[in-house]
Short mmCIF file of C-alpha atoms in Angstrom, two decimals:
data_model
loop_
_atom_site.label_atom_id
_atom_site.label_comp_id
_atom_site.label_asym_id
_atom_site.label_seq_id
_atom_site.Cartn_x
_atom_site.Cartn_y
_atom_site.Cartn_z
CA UNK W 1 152.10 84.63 217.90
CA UNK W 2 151.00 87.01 220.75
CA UNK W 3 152.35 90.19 218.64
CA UNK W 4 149.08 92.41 217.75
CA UNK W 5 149.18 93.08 213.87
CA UNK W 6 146.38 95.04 212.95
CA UNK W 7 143.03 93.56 213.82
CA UNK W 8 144.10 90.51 214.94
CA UNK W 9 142.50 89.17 217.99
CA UNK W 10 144.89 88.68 221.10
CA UNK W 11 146.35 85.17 221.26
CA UNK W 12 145.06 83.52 224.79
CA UNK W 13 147.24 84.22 227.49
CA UNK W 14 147.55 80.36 228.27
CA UNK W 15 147.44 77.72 225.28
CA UNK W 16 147.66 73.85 225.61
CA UNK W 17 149.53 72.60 222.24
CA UNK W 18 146.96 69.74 220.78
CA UNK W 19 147.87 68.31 217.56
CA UNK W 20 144.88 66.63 217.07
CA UNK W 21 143.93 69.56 214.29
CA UNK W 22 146.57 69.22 212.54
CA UNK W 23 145.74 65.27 212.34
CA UNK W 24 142.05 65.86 211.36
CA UNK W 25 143.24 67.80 208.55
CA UNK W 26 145.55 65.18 207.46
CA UNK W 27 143.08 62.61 207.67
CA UNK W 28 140.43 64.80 205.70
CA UNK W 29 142.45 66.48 203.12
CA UNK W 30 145.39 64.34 202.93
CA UNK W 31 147.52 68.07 203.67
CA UNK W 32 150.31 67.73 205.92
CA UNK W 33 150.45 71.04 207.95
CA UNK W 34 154.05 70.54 209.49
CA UNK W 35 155.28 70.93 205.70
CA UNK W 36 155.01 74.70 205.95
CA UNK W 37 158.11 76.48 206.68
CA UNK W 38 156.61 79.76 206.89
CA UNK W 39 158.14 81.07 203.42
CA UNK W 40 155.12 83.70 203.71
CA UNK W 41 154.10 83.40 199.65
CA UNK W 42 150.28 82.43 201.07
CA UNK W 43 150.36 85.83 202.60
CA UNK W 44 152.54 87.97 200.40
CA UNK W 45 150.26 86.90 196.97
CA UNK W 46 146.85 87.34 199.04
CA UNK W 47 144.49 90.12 198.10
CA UNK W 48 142.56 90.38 201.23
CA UNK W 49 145.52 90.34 203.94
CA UNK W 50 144.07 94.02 205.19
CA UNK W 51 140.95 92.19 205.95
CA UNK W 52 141.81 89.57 208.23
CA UNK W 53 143.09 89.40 212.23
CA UNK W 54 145.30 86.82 211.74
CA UNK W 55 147.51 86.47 208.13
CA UNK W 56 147.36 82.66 206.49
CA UNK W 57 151.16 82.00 207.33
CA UNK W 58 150.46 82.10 210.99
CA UNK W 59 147.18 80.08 211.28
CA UNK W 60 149.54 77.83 209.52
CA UNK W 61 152.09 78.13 212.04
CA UNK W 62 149.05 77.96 214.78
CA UNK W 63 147.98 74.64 213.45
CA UNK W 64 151.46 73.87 213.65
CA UNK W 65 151.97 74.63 217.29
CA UNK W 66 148.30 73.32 218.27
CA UNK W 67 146.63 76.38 219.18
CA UNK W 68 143.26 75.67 217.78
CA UNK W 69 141.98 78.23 219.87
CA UNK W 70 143.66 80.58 217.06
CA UNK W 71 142.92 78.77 214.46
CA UNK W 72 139.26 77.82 214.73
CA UNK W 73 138.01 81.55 216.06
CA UNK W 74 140.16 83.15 213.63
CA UNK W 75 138.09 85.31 211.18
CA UNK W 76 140.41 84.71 208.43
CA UNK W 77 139.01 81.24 207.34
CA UNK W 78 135.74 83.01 206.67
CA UNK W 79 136.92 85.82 204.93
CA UNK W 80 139.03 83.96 202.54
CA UNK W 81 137.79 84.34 198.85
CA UNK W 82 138.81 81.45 197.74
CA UNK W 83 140.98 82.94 194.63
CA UNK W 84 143.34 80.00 195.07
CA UNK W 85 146.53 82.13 194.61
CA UNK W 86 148.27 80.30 198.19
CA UNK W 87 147.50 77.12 196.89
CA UNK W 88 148.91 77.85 193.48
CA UNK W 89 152.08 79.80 195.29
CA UNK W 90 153.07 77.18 197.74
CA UNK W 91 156.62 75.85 197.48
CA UNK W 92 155.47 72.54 199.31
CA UNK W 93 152.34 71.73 197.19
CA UNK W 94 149.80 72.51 199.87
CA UNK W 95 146.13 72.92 199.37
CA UNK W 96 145.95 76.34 202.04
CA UNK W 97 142.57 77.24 200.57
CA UNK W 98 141.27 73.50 201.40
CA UNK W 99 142.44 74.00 204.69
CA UNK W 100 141.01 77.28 205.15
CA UNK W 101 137.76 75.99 204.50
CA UNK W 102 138.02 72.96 206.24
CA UNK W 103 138.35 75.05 209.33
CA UNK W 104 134.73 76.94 208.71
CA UNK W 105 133.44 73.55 208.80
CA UNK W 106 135.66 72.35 211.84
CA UNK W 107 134.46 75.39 213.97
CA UNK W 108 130.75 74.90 213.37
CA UNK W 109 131.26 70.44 214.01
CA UNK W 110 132.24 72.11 217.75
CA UNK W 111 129.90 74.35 217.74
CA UNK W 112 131.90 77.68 217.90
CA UNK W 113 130.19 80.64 216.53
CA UNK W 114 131.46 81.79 213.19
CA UNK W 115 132.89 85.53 213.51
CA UNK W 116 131.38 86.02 210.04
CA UNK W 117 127.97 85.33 210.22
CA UNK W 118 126.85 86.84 206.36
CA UNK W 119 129.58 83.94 205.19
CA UNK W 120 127.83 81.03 206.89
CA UNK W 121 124.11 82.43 206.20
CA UNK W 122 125.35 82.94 202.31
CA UNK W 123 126.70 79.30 202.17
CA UNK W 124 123.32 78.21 204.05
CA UNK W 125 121.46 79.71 201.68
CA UNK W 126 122.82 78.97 198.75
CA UNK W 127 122.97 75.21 199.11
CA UNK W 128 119.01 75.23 200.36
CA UNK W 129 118.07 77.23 196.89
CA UNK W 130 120.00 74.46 195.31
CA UNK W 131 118.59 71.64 196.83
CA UNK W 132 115.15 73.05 196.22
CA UNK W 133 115.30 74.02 192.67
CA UNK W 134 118.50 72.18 191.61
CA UNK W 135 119.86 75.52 190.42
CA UNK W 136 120.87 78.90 192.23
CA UNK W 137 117.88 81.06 192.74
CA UNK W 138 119.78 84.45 192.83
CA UNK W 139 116.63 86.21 194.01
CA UNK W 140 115.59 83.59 196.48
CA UNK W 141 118.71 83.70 197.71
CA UNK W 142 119.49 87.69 198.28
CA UNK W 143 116.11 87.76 200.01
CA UNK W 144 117.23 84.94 202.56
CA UNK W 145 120.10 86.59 203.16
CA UNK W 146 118.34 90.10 203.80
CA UNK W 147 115.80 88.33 206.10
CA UNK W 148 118.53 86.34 207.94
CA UNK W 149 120.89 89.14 208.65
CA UNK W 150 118.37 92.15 208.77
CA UNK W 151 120.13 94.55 206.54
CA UNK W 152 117.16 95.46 204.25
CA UNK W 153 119.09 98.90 202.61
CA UNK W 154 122.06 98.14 201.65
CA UNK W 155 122.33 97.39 197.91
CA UNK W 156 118.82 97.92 197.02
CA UNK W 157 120.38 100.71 194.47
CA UNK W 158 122.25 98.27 192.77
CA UNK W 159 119.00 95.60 193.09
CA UNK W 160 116.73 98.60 191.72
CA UNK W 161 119.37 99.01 188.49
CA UNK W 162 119.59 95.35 187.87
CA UNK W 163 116.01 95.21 187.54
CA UNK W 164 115.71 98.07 185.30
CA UNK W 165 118.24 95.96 183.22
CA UNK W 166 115.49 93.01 183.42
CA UNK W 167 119.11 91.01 184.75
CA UNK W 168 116.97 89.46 187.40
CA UNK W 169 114.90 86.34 186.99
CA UNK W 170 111.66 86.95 189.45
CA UNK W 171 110.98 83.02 189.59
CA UNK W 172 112.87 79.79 189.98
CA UNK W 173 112.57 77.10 187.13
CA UNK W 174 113.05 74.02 189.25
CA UNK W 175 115.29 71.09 187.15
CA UNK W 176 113.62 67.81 185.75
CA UNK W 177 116.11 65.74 186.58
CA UNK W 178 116.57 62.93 183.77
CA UNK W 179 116.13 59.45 185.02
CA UNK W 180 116.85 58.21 181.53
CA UNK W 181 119.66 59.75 179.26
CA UNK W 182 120.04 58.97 175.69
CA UNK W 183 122.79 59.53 173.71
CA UNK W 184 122.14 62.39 171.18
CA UNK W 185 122.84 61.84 167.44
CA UNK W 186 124.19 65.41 166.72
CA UNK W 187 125.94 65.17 169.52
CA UNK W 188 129.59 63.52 168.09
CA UNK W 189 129.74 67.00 165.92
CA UNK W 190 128.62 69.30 168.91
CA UNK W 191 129.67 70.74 171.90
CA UNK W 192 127.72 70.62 175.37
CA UNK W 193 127.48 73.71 176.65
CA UNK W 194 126.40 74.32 180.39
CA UNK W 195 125.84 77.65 180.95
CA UNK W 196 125.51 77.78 184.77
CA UNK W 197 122.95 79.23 187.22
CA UNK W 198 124.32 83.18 186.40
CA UNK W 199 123.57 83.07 182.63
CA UNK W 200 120.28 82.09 182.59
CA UNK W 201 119.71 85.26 184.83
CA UNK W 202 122.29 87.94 185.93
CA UNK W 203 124.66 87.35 182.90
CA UNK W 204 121.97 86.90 180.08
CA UNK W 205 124.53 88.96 177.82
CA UNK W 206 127.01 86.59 178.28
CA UNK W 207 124.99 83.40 177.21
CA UNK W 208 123.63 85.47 174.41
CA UNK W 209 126.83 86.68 172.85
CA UNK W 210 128.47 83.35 173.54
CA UNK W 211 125.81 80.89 171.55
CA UNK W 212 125.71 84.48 168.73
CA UNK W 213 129.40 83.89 168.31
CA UNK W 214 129.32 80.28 168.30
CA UNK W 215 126.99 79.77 165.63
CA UNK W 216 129.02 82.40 163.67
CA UNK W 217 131.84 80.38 163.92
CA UNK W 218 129.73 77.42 163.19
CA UNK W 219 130.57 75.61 165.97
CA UNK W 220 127.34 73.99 167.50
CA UNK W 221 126.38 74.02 171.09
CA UNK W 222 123.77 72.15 172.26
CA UNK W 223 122.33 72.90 176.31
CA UNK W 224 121.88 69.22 177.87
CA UNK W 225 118.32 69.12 179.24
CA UNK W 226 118.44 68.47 183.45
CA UNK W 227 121.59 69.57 184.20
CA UNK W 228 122.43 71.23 187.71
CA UNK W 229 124.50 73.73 189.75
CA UNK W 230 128.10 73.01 190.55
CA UNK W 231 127.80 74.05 193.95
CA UNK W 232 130.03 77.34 193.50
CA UNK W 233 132.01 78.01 196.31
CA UNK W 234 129.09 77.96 199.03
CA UNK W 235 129.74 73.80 198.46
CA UNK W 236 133.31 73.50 198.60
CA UNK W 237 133.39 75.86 201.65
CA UNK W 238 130.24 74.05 203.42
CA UNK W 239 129.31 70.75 201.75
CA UNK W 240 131.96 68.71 200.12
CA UNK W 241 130.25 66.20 198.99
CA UNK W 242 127.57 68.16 197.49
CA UNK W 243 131.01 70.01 195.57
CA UNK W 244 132.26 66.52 194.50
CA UNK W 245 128.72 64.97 193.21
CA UNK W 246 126.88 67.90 191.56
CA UNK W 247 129.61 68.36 188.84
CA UNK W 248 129.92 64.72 188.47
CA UNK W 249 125.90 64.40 187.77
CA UNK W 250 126.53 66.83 185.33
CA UNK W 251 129.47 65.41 183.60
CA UNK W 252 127.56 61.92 183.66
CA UNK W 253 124.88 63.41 182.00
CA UNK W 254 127.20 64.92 179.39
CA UNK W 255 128.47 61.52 178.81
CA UNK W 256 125.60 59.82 178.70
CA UNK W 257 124.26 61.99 176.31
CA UNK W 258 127.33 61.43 173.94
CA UNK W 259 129.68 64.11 173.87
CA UNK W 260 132.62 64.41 174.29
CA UNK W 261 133.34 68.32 175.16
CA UNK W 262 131.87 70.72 176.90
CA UNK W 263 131.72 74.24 177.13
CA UNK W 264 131.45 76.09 179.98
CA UNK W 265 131.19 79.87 180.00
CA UNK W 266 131.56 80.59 183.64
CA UNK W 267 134.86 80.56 185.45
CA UNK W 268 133.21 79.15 188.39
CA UNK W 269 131.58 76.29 186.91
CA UNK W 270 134.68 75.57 184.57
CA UNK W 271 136.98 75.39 187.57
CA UNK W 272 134.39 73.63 190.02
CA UNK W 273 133.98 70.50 187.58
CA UNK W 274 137.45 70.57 187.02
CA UNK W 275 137.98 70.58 190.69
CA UNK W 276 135.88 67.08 190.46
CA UNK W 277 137.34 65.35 187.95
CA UNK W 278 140.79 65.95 189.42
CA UNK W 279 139.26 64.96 192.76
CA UNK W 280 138.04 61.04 191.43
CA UNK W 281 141.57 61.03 189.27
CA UNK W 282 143.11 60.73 192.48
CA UNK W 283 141.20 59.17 195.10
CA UNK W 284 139.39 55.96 193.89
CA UNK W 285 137.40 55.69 196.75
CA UNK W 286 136.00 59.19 196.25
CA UNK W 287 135.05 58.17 192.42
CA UNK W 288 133.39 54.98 194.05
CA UNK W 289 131.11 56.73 196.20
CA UNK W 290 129.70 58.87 193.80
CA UNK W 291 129.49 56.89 191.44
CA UNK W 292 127.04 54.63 193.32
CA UNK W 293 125.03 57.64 194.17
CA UNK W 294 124.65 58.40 190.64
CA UNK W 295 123.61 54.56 189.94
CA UNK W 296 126.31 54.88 187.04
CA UNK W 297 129.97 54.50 186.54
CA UNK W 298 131.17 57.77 185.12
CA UNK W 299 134.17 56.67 182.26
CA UNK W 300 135.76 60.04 182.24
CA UNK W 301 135.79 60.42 178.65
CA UNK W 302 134.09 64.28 178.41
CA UNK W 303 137.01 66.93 178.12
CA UNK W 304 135.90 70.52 180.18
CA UNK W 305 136.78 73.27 178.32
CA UNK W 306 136.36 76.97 178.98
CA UNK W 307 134.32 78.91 176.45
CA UNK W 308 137.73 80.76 174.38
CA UNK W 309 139.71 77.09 174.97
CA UNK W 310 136.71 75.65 172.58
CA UNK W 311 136.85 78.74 169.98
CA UNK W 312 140.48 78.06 170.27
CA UNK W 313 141.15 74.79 169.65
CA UNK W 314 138.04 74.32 167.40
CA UNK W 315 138.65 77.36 165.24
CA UNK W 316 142.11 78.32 164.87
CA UNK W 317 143.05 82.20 165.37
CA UNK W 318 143.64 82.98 161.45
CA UNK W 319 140.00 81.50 161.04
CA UNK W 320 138.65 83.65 163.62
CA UNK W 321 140.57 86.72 162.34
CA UNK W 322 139.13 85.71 158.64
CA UNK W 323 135.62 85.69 160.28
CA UNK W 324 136.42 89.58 161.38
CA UNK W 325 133.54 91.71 159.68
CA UNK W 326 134.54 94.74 161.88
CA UNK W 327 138.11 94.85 162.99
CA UNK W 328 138.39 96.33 166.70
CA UNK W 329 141.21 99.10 165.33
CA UNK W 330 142.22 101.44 167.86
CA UNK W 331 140.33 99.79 170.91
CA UNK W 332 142.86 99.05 173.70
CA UNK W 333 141.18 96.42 175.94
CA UNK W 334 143.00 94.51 178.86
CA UNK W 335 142.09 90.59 179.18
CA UNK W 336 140.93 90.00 182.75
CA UNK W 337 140.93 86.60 184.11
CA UNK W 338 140.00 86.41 187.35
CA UNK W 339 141.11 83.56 190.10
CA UNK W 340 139.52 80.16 188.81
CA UNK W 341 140.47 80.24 184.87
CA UNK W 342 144.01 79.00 185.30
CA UNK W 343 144.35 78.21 189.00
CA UNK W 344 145.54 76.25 190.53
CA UNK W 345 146.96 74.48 187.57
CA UNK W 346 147.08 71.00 188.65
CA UNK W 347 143.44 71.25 188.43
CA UNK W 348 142.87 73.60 185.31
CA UNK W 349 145.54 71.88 183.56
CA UNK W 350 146.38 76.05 183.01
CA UNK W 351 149.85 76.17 181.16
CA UNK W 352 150.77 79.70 182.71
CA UNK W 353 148.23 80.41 185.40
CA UNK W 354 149.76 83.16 186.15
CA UNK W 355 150.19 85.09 183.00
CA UNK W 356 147.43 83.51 180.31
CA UNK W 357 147.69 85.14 177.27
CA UNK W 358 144.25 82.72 175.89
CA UNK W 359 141.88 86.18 175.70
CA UNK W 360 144.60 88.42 174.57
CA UNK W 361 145.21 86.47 171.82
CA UNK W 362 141.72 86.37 170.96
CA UNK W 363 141.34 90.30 171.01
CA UNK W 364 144.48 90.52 169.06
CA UNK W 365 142.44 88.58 166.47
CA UNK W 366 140.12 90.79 166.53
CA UNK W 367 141.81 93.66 165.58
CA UNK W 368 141.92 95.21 169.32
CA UNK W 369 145.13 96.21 171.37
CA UNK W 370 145.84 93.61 173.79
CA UNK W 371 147.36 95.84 176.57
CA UNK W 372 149.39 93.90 178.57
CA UNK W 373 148.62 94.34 182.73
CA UNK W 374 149.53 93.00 185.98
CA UNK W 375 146.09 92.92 187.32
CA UNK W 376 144.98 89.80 184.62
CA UNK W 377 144.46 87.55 187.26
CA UNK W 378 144.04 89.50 190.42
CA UNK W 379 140.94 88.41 192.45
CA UNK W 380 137.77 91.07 192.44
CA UNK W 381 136.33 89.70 195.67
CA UNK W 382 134.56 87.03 194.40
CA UNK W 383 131.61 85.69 196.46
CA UNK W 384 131.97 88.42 199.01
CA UNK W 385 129.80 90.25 196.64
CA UNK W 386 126.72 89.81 198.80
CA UNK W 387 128.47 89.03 202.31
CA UNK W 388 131.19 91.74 201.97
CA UNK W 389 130.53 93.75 199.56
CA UNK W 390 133.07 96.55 201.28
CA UNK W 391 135.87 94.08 200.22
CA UNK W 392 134.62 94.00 196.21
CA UNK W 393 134.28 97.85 196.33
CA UNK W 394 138.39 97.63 197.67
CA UNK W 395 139.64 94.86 195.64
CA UNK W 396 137.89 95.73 192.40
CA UNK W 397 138.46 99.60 192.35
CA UNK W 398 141.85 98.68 192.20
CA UNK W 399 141.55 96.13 189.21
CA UNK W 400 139.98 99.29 187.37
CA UNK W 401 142.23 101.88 188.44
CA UNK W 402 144.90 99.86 186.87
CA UNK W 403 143.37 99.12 183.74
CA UNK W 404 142.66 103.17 183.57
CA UNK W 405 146.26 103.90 184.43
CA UNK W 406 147.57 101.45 181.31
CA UNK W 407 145.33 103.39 178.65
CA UNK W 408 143.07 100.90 178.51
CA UNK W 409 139.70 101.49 176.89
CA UNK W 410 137.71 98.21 178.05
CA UNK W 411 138.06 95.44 180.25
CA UNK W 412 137.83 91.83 178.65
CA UNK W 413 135.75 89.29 181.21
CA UNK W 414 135.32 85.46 180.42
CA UNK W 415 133.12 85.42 184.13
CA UNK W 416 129.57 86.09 185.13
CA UNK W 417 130.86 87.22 188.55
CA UNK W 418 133.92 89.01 187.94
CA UNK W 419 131.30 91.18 185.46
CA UNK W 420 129.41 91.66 188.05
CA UNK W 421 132.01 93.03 190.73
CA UNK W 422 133.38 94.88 187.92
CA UNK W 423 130.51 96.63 186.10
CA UNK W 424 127.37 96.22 188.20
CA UNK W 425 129.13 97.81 190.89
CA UNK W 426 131.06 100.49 189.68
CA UNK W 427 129.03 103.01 190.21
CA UNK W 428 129.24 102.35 194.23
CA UNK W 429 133.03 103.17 194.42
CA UNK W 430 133.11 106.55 194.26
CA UNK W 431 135.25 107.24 191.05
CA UNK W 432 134.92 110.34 188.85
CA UNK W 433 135.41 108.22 185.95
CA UNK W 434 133.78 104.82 184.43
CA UNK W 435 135.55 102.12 182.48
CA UNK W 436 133.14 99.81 180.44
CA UNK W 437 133.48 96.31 181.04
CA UNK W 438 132.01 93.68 178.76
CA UNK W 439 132.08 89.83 177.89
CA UNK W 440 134.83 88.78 175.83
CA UNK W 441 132.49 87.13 173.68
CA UNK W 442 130.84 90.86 172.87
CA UNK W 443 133.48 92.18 171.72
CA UNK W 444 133.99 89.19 169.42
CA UNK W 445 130.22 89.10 168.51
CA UNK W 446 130.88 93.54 167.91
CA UNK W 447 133.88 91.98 165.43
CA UNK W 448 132.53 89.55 163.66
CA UNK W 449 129.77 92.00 162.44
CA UNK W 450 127.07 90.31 164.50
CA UNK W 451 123.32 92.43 164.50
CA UNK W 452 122.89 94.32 167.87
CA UNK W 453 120.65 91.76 169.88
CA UNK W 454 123.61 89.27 169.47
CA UNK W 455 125.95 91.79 171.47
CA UNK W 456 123.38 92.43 174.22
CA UNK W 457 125.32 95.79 174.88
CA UNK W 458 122.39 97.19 176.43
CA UNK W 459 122.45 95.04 179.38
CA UNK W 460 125.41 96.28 180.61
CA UNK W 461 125.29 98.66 183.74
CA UNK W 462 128.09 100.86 182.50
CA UNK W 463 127.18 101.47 178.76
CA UNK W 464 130.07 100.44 176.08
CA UNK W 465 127.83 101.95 173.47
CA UNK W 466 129.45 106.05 174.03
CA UNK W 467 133.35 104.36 174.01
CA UNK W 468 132.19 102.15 170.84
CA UNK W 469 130.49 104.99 169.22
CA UNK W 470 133.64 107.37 169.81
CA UNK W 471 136.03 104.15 168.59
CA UNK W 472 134.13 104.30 165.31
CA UNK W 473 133.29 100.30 165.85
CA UNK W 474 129.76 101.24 166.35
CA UNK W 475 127.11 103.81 164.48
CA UNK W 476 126.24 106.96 166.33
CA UNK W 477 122.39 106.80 167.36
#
């Protein structure tokens, strides 16, 4: 453990084995840590191994051999992204991202400083805008974490573009939370659709083209009225209760209100309430508690669904290809899913989370050339958008260099913050090239024949419009 490997801090000259780590973490999480036998998959499959002074296999092995000092002042925990691919990859079922982030909250219970400070002011922040307004208040929230860490430059080209795009909403809007719900009457033929914090501002295309599309394939959504964030991955890092009842006062609202499905755009959101429901299938107690802070019993009758699984199973593909106004010939686009889509599969219920072929079928629908890729589910850098952004800029230019280097002529996204990592900042990586990147449901509102405002195109930071014109799918200006 002593052995230097890149930036890894020195391991103290003198350590006292304590297993009383190890047994906090059982107690808490239920994860045994003496099941790992250091097969290395947590550290082979991660995407941010060059980032981190020690590599997940050995702060197992350190929890293993007590040496919380290792463990607890480690950076790693902090700079995990949470993409889930160690928990998915595990041979003995364990939960490493849990662990990870129980350890960010272990540190700061003892008081230790956190060697990441951006990370713990980002989950801070985050969970006050949230308490505040109910939602994520993205503007609120990047000026808290300016203040807070004193970096007033950096990204304020990005900022200045984003506003140009009108992508930024300027003011909160605070949730009225609904002391009485009342079941809906359209709602037994309807889907619930909860957009999440990002597509009310920062992904505005995305909500657009997805309720466009939907009513083209006349499948009605209907927004319930009070709903509120999932927590995102500032709760299951920092708070995780807050993770646990915030989907489930959405989901009882969605109940209450009489459906039965729900749609939900974001990858995020889709895997955070998923995240809950598996959480209360399998601890009683857990479904107890929050129930009771809800004042009602949830019955777990509403099915989650991501946005393409309810165009999928409501409208079969021949259907969607007989809705095709505009067929997508000769557009090569690769289907990127990101981390939280399909994993970890005992929670997304994914049936291949590591090759999902859901979006690819879709473009193939649509006319387009689904390129097959080994970057599908590769994480961007997720949430260290606005801590790290260094990390995004690393983890993303590769996504797009590979997508360049299999012909591809588009990227296919199904998440608000994968498009953002993706597009928004493309144009801080320093390539001689750009590679559009839009919202599935674009392209499918482009192939259905849907009128301009539907697609939203303009909103994107690097324009589809040139490749579209060029493709012959769109009219030159």
């Amino acid at each position: 453990m002593s052995q230097t490997i890149g930036k890894r801090q020195a391991a103290p000259d003198s350590v006292t084995p304590t297993p009383q780590l190890a047994e906090r973490i059982q107690e808490a999480l239920g994860q045994n840590v003496n099941l790992c036998y250091q097969c290395v998959k947590c550290t082979s499959g991660c995407p941010l191994v060059d980032f981190f002074d020690w590599q997940p296999n050995q702060i197992m092995r350190a929890l293993q051999l007590g040496e919380e000092e290792i463990a607890l002042h480690a950076e790693t925990p902090w700079l995990c992204a949470a993409c889930q691919t160690c928990t998915t990859r595990c041979p003995q079922g364990l939960d490493i991202n849990a662990i990870m982030e129980f350890l960010t909250r272990e540190a700061l219970a003892r008081g230790i400083p956190p060697p990441l400070t951006e990370v713990k002011i980002f989950n801070e922040a985050f969970m006050r805008e949230v308490r505040l307004w109910g939602r994520a208040y993205e503007v609120g929230l990047m000026a808290e974490m300016k203040l807070r860490t004193r970096d007033f430059t950096s990204d304020l080209d990005l900022g200045a573009k984003m506003i140009r795009k009108r992508k930024l909403a300027f003011l909160p809007s605070p949730v009225r939370r609904r002391r009485q719900v009342h079941a809906l009457p359209e709602a037994a033929t309807s889907v619930a659709y909860y957009p999440g914090c990002s597509l009310h501002s920062t992904a505005t295309e995305f909500d657009t083209s997805a309720k466009a599309v939907c009513e083209a394939l006349g499948i009605n959504l209907i927004e319930p009225k009070g709903w509120v964030c999932c927590g995102s991955s500032a709760a299951h890092r920092a708070n995780p209760e807050a993770a646990l009842r915030l989907p489930l006062e959405n989901l009882a609202l969605i109940e209450q209100s009489g459906f039965e499905e729900v749609a939900m755009p974001c990858a995020a959101c889709f895997n955070r309430h998923k995240a809950a429901l598996h959480e209360i299938r399998e601890h009683e107690e857990a479904k107890a508690k929050v129930d009771e802070e809800l004042d009602y019993e949830y019955q777990d009758s509403v099915r989650v669904s991501t946005l393409s699984e309810v165009i999928r199973h409501r409208r079969r593909l021949e259907q969607v290809t007989a809705a095709v106004r505009k067929p997508l010939n000769g557009l090569r686009v690769v289907s990127y899913y990101g981390c939280l889509l399909t994993r970890p599969p005992e929670v997304t219920e994914a049936k291949h989370p590591e090759n999902p072929t859901d979006l690819d079928e879709l473009m193939a629908a649509l006319g387009a050339e689904a390129v097959d890729w080994s970057y599908k589910t590769v994480c961007c850098g997720a949430a260290h958008s606005l801590t790290r952004p260094d990390i995004v800029h690393t983890l993303s230019s590769r996504i797009l260099h590979h997508a360049r280097e299999v012909g591809a002529d588009a990227i296919a996204v199904a998440c608000p913050l994968c498009h953002t990592n993706l597009d928004a900042r493309q144009f801080q990586m320093g390539l001689e090239w750009s590679l559009p990147v839009l919202y599935f449901t674009q392209l499918m509102a482009l192939a259905l024949g849907l009128p301009p405002r539907a697609m939203a195109l303009q909103k994107n930071m690097v324009d589809p419009r040139p490749m579209l014109v060029e493709k012959g799918l769109l009219p030159a200006a």
